Coordinates of N, CA and C in Angstrom, one line a residue:
M1 N 14.4 41.4 4.9 CA 15.2 41.6 3.7 C 14.9 40.5 2.7
K2 N 14.4 40.9 1.5 CA 14.1 39.9 0.5 C 15.4 39.6 -0.3
T3 N 15.5 38.3 -0.8 CA 16.6 37.9 -1.6 C 16.0 37.3 -2.9
E4 N 16.9 37.0 -3.8 CA 16.5 36.4 -5.1 C 16.0 35.0 -4.8
D5 N 16.5 34.3 -3.7 CA 16.1 33.0 -3.4 C 14.6 33.0 -2.9
D6 N 14.0 34.1 -2.5 CA 12.6 34.2 -2.1 C 11.7 34.2 -3.3
E7 N 12.2 34.6 -4.4 CA 11.3 34.7 -5.6 C 10.5 33.5 -6.0
P8 N 11.2 32.3 -6.1 CA 10.4 31.1 -6.5 C 9.3 30.8 -5.4
K9 N 9.7 30.9 -4.1 CA 8.8 30.6 -3.0 C 7.6 31.6 -3.1
N10 N 7.9 32.8 -3.3 CA 6.8 33.8 -3.3 C 5.9 33.6 -4.5
K11 N 6.5 33.1 -5.6 CA 5.7 32.9 -6.8 C 4.7 31.7 -6.5
I12 N 5.2 30.7 -5.9 CA 4.3 29.5 -5.5 C 3.3 29.9 -4.5
L13 N 3.7 30.6 -3.4 CA 2.7 31.0 -2.4 C 1.7 32.0 -2.9
G14 N 2.1 32.8 -3.8 CA 1.1 33.8 -4.4 C 0.0 33.2 -5.2
S15 N 0.3 32.0 -5.8 CA -0.7 31.4 -6.7 C -1.5 30.3 -6.0
I16 N -1.3 30.0 -4.8 CA -2.0 29.0 -4.1 C -3.5 29.2 -4.1
S17 N -3.9 30.4 -3.8 CA -5.3 30.7 -3.7 C -6.1 30.5 -5.1
E18 N -5.3 30.5 -6.2 CA -5.9 30.3 -7.5 C -6.1 28.8 -7.9
L19 N -5.5 27.9 -7.1 CA -5.6 26.5 -7.4 C -6.9 25.9 -6.9
S20 N -7.3 24.9 -7.7 CA -8.5 24.1 -7.3 C -8.1 23.1 -6.2
R21 N -9.0 22.5 -5.5 CA -8.7 21.5 -4.5 C -7.9 20.4 -5.1
E22 N -8.3 19.9 -6.3 CA -7.6 18.8 -6.9 C -6.1 19.2 -7.2
D23 N -6.0 20.4 -7.7 CA -4.6 20.9 -8.0 C -3.8 21.0 -6.7
L24 N -4.4 21.4 -5.6 CA -3.7 21.5 -4.3 C -3.2 20.2 -3.9
V25 N -4.1 19.2 -4.0 CA -3.8 17.8 -3.6 C -2.6 17.3 -4.4
S26 N -2.7 17.5 -5.7 CA -1.6 17.1 -6.6 C -0.3 17.8 -6.3
V27 N -0.3 19.1 -6.0 CA 0.9 19.8 -5.7 C 1.4 19.3 -4.3
A28 N 0.5 19.1 -3.4 CA 1.0 18.6 -2.1 C 1.7 17.2 -2.2
E29 N 1.1 16.3 -3.1 CA 1.8 15.0 -3.3 C 3.1 15.2 -3.9
R30 N 3.2 16.1 -4.9 CA 4.5 16.3 -5.5 C 5.6 16.9 -4.5
F31 N 5.1 17.8 -3.6 CA 6.0 18.3 -2.6 C 6.4 17.1 -1.6
K32 N 5.5 16.3 -1.3 CA 5.8 15.2 -0.4 C 6.9 14.3 -1.0
I33 N 6.7 14.0 -2.3 CA 7.7 13.1 -3.0 C 9.0 13.8 -3.1
E34 N 9.0 15.1 -3.4 CA 10.3 15.9 -3.4 C 11.0 15.8 -2.1
I35 N 10.2 16.0 -1.0 CA 10.8 16.0 0.3 C 11.4 14.6 0.6
E36 N 10.7 13.6 0.3 CA 11.2 12.2 0.5 C 12.5 12.0 -0.3
N37 N 12.5 12.4 -1.5 CA 13.7 12.2 -2.4 C 14.9 13.0 -1.8
R38 N 14.7 14.2 -1.3 CA 15.8 14.9 -0.7 C 16.3 14.3 0.6
E39 N 15.3 13.7 1.4 CA 15.8 13.0 2.6 C 16.6 11.8 2.2
I40 N 16.2 11.1 1.2 CA 17.0 9.9 0.8 C 18.4 10.3 0.3
E41 N 18.5 11.4 -0.5 CA 19.8 11.9 -0.9 C 20.6 12.3 0.3
S42 N 20.0 13.0 1.2 CA 20.8 13.4 2.4 C 21.3 12.2 3.2
K43 N 20.5 11.2 3.3 CA 21.0 9.9 4.0 C 22.1 9.3 3.2
K44 N 22.0 9.3 1.9 CA 23.1 8.7 1.1 C 24.4 9.4 1.2
R45 N 24.3 10.8 1.3 CA 25.5 11.6 1.5 C 26.1 11.3 2.9
A46 N 25.2 11.1 3.9 CA 25.7 10.9 5.2 C 26.4 9.5 5.3
V47 N 25.9 8.5 4.6 CA 26.5 7.2 4.6 C 27.9 7.3 3.9
A48 N 28.0 8.1 2.8 CA 29.2 8.2 2.0 C 30.3 8.9 3.0
E49 N 29.8 9.9 3.7 CA 30.7 10.6 4.6 C 31.2 9.6 5.7
I50 N 30.3 8.8 6.3 CA 30.7 7.9 7.3 C 31.7 6.9 6.8
K51 N 31.5 6.4 5.5 CA 32.4 5.4 4.9 C 33.8 6.1 4.7
A52 N 33.8 7.3 4.3 CA 35.1 8.0 4.1 C 35.8 8.2 5.4
I53 N 35.1 8.5 6.4 CA 35.8 8.7 7.7 C 36.3 7.3 8.2
A54 N 35.5 6.3 8.1 CA 35.9 5.0 8.5 C 37.1 4.5 7.7
E55 N 37.1 4.7 6.4 CA 38.3 4.3 5.6 C 39.5 5.0 6.1
K56 N 39.5 6.3 6.4 CA 40.6 7.0 6.9 C 41.1 6.4 8.2
A57 N 40.2 5.9 9.0 CA 40.6 5.3 10.3 C 41.0 3.8 10.2
G58 N 40.9 3.3 8.9 CA 41.2 1.9 8.7 C 40.1 0.9 9.1
L59 N 38.9 1.4 9.2 CA 37.7 0.5 9.5 C 37.0 0.1 8.3
I60 N 36.3 -1.0 8.4 CA 35.4 -1.5 7.3 C 34.0 -1.3 7.8
V61 N 33.2 -0.5 7.0 CA 31.8 -0.3 7.3 C 31.0 -0.8 6.2
S62 N 29.9 -1.5 6.5 CA 29.0 -2.0 5.5 C 27.6 -1.5 5.7
F63 N 27.0 -1.0 4.7 CA 25.6 -0.6 4.7 C 24.8 -1.3 3.7
A64 N 25.2 -2.6 3.4 CA 24.6 -3.3 2.4 C 23.1 -3.6 2.6
D65 N 22.7 -3.6 3.8 CA 21.3 -3.9 4.1 C 20.4 -2.6 4.2
V66 N 21.0 -1.5 3.9 CA 20.2 -0.2 4.1 C 19.5 0.0 2.8
D67 N 18.2 0.2 2.9 CA 17.4 0.6 1.7 C 16.7 1.9 2.0
F68 N 17.2 3.0 1.4 CA 16.6 4.3 1.7 C 15.3 4.6 1.0
T69 N 15.0 3.8 0.0 CA 13.8 4.0 -0.8 C 12.6 3.4 -0.2
K70 N 12.8 2.4 0.7 CA 11.7 1.7 1.3 C 10.9 2.5 2.3
R71 N 9.7 2.6 2.2 CA 8.9 3.3 3.2 C 8.6 2.4 4.3
R72 N 8.5 3.0 5.5 CA 8.1 2.2 6.7 C 6.6 1.9 6.6
V73 N 6.3 0.7 6.9 CA 4.9 0.3 6.9 C 4.5 -0.1 8.3
G74 N 3.4 0.5 8.8 CA 2.9 0.1 10.1 C 1.4 0.0 10.1
A75 N 0.9 -0.2 11.3 CA -0.5 -0.4 11.4 C -1.2 0.9 11.0
K76 N -2.3 0.8 10.4 CA -3.1 2.0 10.0 C -3.6 2.7 11.2
L77 N -3.6 4.0 11.2 CA -4.1 4.7 12.3 C -5.6 4.4 12.5
G78 N -5.9 4.1 13.7 CA -7.3 3.7 14.0 C -7.7 2.3 13.7
A79 N -6.8 1.5 13.1 CA -7.1 0.1 12.8 C -7.2 -0.6 14.1
K80 N -8.2 -1.4 14.3 CA -8.4 -2.2 15.5 C -7.6 -3.5 15.4
A81 N -6.9 -3.8 16.5 CA -6.1 -5.0 16.6 C -7.0 -6.2 16.8
K82 N -6.6 -7.4 16.3 CA -7.4 -8.6 16.5 C -7.3 -9.0 17.9
I83 N -8.4 -9.7 18.4 CA -8.5 -10.2 19.7 C -7.6 -11.4 19.8
K84 N -6.6 -11.4 20.7 CA -5.7 -12.5 20.9 C -6.1 -13.4 22.1
Y85 N -6.7 -12.7 23.1 CA -7.1 -13.5 24.3 C -8.5 -13.3 24.6
R86 N -9.2 -14.3 25.0 CA -10.7 -14.2 25.3 C -11.0 -15.2 26.4
D87 N -11.8 -14.7 27.4 CA -12.3 -15.5 28.5 C -13.7 -15.9 28.0
T88 N -13.9 -17.2 27.7 CA -15.2 -17.6 27.1 C -16.3 -17.5 28.2
V89 N -15.9 -17.6 29.5 CA -16.9 -17.6 30.6 C -17.4 -16.1 30.8
T90 N -16.5 -15.2 30.9 CA -17.0 -13.8 31.1 C -17.1 -13.0 29.9
G91 N -16.5 -13.4 28.8 CA -16.5 -12.6 27.6 C -15.5 -11.5 27.5
N92 N -14.6 -11.4 28.5 CA -13.5 -10.4 28.5 C -12.6 -10.7 27.3
E93 N -12.1 -9.7 26.7 CA -11.2 -9.8 25.5 C -10.0 -8.9 25.7
W94 N -8.9 -9.3 25.1 CA -7.7 -8.4 25.1 C -6.9 -8.7 23.8
S95 N -6.4 -7.7 23.2 CA -5.6 -7.8 21.9 C -4.2 -8.3 22.2
G96 N -3.7 -8.2 23.4 CA -2.3 -8.6 23.7 C -1.4 -7.4 23.7
R97 N -2.0 -6.2 23.4 CA -1.2 -5.0 23.3 C -1.4 -4.2 24.6
G98 N -0.4 -3.5 25.0 CA -0.5 -2.6 26.1 C -0.4 -3.5 27.4
L99 N -0.8 -2.8 28.5 CA -0.7 -3.5 29.8 C -1.7 -4.6 29.9
R100 N -1.4 -5.7 30.6 CA -2.3 -6.8 30.8 C -3.5 -6.3 31.6
P101 N -4.7 -6.7 31.2 CA -5.9 -6.3 31.9 C -6.0 -7.1 33.2
K102 N -6.8 -6.6 34.1 CA -6.9 -7.2 35.5 C -7.4 -8.6 35.4
W103 N -8.3 -8.9 34.5 CA -8.9 -10.3 34.4 C -7.8 -11.3 34.0
I104 N -6.8 -10.9 33.2 CA -5.7 -11.8 32.8 C -4.8 -11.9 34.0
I105 N -4.4 -10.8 34.7 CA -3.6 -10.9 35.9 C -4.2 -11.8 36.9
D106 N -5.5 -11.6 37.2 CA -6.1 -12.4 38.2 C -6.1 -13.9 37.8
A107 N -6.4 -14.2 36.6 CA -6.4 -15.6 36.1 C -5.0 -16.2 36.3
V108 N -4.0 -15.5 35.9 CA -2.6 -16.1 36.0 C -2.2 -16.2 37.5
T109 N -2.6 -15.3 38.3 CA -2.4 -15.3 39.7 C -3.1 -16.5 40.3
D110 N -4.2 -16.9 39.8 CA -5.0 -18.1 40.3 C -4.4 -19.4 39.8
G111 N -3.3 -19.3 39.0 CA -2.7 -20.5 38.5 C -3.0 -20.9 37.1
K112 N -3.8 -20.2 36.4 CA -4.2 -20.5 35.0 C -3.1 -20.1 34.1
N113 N -3.0 -20.7 32.9 CA -2.0 -20.4 31.9 C -2.6 -19.4 31.0
I114 N -1.8 -18.4 30.7 CA -2.3 -17.3 29.8 C -2.7 -17.9 28.4
D115 N -2.0 -19.0 28.0 CA -2.2 -19.6 26.7 C -3.6 -20.2 26.6
D116 N -4.2 -20.5 27.8 CA -5.5 -21.1 27.8 C -6.6 -20.1 27.3
F117 N -6.3 -18.8 27.2 CA -7.2 -17.8 26.8 C -7.0 -17.4 25.3
L118 N -6.0 -18.0 24.7 CA -5.7 -17.6 23.3 C -6.9 -17.9 22.4
T119 N -7.2 -17.0 21.4 CA -8.3 -17.3 20.5 C -7.8 -18.3 19.4
D120 N -8.7 -18.9 18.7 CA -8.4 -19.9 17.7 C -7.3 -19.5 16.7
I121 N -7.3 -18.2 16.3 CA -6.4 -17.8 15.2 C -5.0 -17.7 15.7
F122 N -4.8 -17.6 17.1 CA -3.4 -17.5 17.6 C -2.9 -18.8 18.3
K123 N -3.8 -19.8 18.3 CA -3.4 -21.1 18.9 C -2.4 -21.8 18.0
T124 N -1.4 -22.5 18.5 CA -0.4 -23.2 17.7 C -0.4 -24.7 17.9
D125 N -1.6 -25.2 18.1 CA -1.8 -26.7 18.3 C -1.4 -27.4 17.1

């Protein structure tokens, strides 16, 4: 069953095949920005509702450190981590992420300090 609300959506979807690649990328970016803006507004409304409920209950709630506009920044997908630990004798290396490799476990078990394997950029001498 079609409604009047479907009309704008159908208009956009019907014209997609006519757009160039560059136009599609531009439209996709605009959609992404619109989605982010709507998510921010939704979060702001949720905070306002929480504050109202808290005030009714006689509680003080602070969201002063919440920044809804800030994007989360993380490691780039596929970016290789720097080598944190290296055994200069065997050449074994480990970034310090994930499970400890067998060569580190064996060295620590043999009484060596893991800090002895730190690479120069991670040493705190």
